[in-house]
Coordinates of C-alpha atoms in Angstrom, one line a residue:
T1 CA -11.8 -19.7 4.8
M2 CA -9.1 -18.7 2.4
P3 CA -6.9 -21.4 1.0
R4 CA -3.2 -21.5 2.0
F5 CA -0.3 -22.6 -0.2
P6 CA 2.8 -23.8 1.6
F7 CA 5.6 -22.4 -0.6
A8 CA 9.1 -21.7 0.6
E9 CA 10.0 -18.4 2.2
Y10 CA 9.9 -15.4 -0.1
D11 CA 13.6 -14.3 -0.5
P12 CA 14.3 -12.4 -3.7
D13 CA 17.9 -11.8 -2.7
Q14 CA 18.9 -15.4 -2.9
A15 CA 20.6 -16.9 -5.9
N16 CA 18.1 -18.6 -8.2
F17 CA 20.3 -21.6 -8.8
D18 CA 19.6 -24.5 -6.4
S19 CA 17.9 -22.3 -3.8
P20 CA 14.9 -23.4 -1.8
A21 CA 13.8 -19.8 -1.5
L22 CA 10.8 -18.4 -3.4
P23 CA 12.3 -15.7 -5.8
V24 CA 9.0 -14.2 -6.9
A25 CA 5.7 -13.9 -5.1
Q26 CA 2.9 -12.1 -7.0
N27 CA -0.8 -11.6 -6.3
C28 CA -0.5 -13.2 -2.9
V29 CA -0.2 -12.1 0.7
P30 CA 1.8 -13.7 3.6
S31 CA -0.3 -16.1 5.7
D32 CA 0.3 -18.5 8.5
G33 CA 2.5 -21.3 7.1
G34 CA 2.6 -20.0 3.5
Y35 CA 0.8 -17.6 1.2
A36 CA -2.9 -16.9 0.5
P37 CA -4.3 -15.4 -2.7
L38 CA -4.7 -11.7 -2.9
S39 CA -8.4 -10.9 -2.4
G40 CA -10.2 -9.2 -5.3
I41 CA -9.8 -5.5 -4.9
A42 CA -11.9 -3.0 -6.8
I43 CA -9.5 -0.1 -6.9
D44 CA -11.6 2.4 -8.7
D45 CA -15.2 3.0 -7.6
G46 CA -15.4 6.2 -9.7
T47 CA -14.2 8.6 -7.0
I48 CA -10.5 8.3 -7.8
T49 CA -9.2 10.8 -10.3
G50 CA -6.1 9.8 -12.2
E51 CA -4.3 6.5 -12.9
V52 CA -3.6 4.3 -9.9
R53 CA 0.2 4.3 -9.1
G54 CA 0.4 2.3 -5.9
V55 CA -1.8 0.5 -3.4
I56 CA -1.5 -0.8 0.2
E57 CA -4.0 -2.9 2.1
Y58 CA -3.3 -3.3 5.8
E59 CA -5.1 -4.7 8.8
Y60 CA -5.1 -2.3 11.6
Q61 CA -6.8 -3.2 14.9
G62 CA -9.1 -5.7 13.1
T63 CA -10.1 -3.3 10.3
R64 CA -8.8 -3.5 6.7
E65 CA -7.3 -0.2 5.6
R66 CA -6.6 0.5 2.0
F67 CA -4.7 3.5 0.5
V68 CA -4.3 4.3 -3.2
G69 CA -1.9 6.8 -4.8
T70 CA -2.2 8.6 -8.1
A71 CA 0.2 11.1 -9.7
T72 CA -1.3 13.9 -7.7
K73 CA -3.3 12.5 -4.8
L74 CA -3.6 9.9 -2.0
W75 CA -6.9 8.2 -1.3
R76 CA -8.3 6.1 1.6
W77 CA -11.1 3.6 1.2
D78 CA -13.8 4.3 3.8
G79 CA -15.8 1.2 3.2
A80 CA -18.1 2.7 0.6
A81 CA -16.0 5.1 -1.4
Y82 CA -12.5 6.6 -1.6
E83 CA -11.9 9.8 0.2
D84 CA -9.1 12.2 -0.7
V85 CA -6.5 12.2 2.1
T86 CA -3.9 14.3 0.2
R87 CA -1.7 16.5 2.4
T88 CA -3.4 19.7 3.4
S89 CA -0.2 21.7 3.4
G90 CA 1.9 21.6 0.2
G91 CA -0.9 20.8 -2.3
N92 CA -0.9 18.0 -4.8
Y93 CA 1.9 15.5 -5.3
T94 CA 4.2 15.6 -8.4
L95 CA 4.9 12.1 -9.7
G96 CA 6.6 11.9 -13.1
D97 CA 5.1 9.8 -15.9
T98 CA 7.0 6.6 -14.8
D99 CA 6.9 7.2 -11.0
F100 CA 5.0 5.1 -8.5
W101 CA 4.0 5.2 -4.8
S102 CA 5.6 2.8 -2.4
F103 CA 3.8 2.2 0.9
E104 CA 4.9 0.7 4.2
A105 CA 2.8 0.0 7.3
F106 CA 4.6 0.7 10.6
G107 CA 2.6 0.5 13.8
D108 CA -0.1 3.1 13.7
F109 CA 1.3 4.7 10.6
I110 CA 1.0 4.2 6.8
L111 CA 4.2 5.6 5.2
A112 CA 4.1 6.7 1.6
F113 CA 7.1 7.4 -0.7
N114 CA 7.2 8.5 -4.4
G115 CA 10.8 9.7 -4.9
N116 CA 9.7 13.3 -5.7
D117 CA 7.9 14.6 -2.7
V118 CA 8.8 14.6 1.0
P119 CA 7.9 11.2 2.5
Q120 CA 4.4 11.2 3.9
K121 CA 2.7 9.6 6.9
F122 CA -0.9 8.8 7.9
D123 CA -1.6 8.2 11.6
L124 CA -4.3 5.5 11.5
S125 CA -5.3 6.4 15.1
S126 CA -6.1 10.0 14.5
A127 CA -5.3 11.5 11.1
T128 CA -7.6 12.8 8.4
D129 CA -4.9 13.6 5.8
F130 CA -1.3 12.6 5.1
T131 CA 1.4 14.9 6.5
A132 CA 5.2 15.1 6.0
L133 CA 7.1 12.3 7.7
G134 CA 9.6 14.7 9.2
G135 CA 12.8 13.9 11.1

């Protein structure tokens, strides 16, 4: 089993002075009653082209899902290699030299934002590629 560490609640918006909150939480994931260490992730297995600019790992219906973003593409780990799941309409993404991807998991969806392109969504129940979030 994974060790657990009973730190205070992660709350970066609290004042640092005399606060019981945890202002920084790096290389860990929320766990029952505290935080667990982030498991070792091999981001690049040789199939990803470009520098990694963002990652999300999410448990969906008992399966670990991992998505990786680069300056021009989004990738999904299929258990053996990364597959290109870049949007089919609209072509490659256009991140600047200092831009990164932000990901959020929401129900059946992985949402991806980079500040330059239209926000993207991936429906874990049926999608094969990212599409525009819309709305």
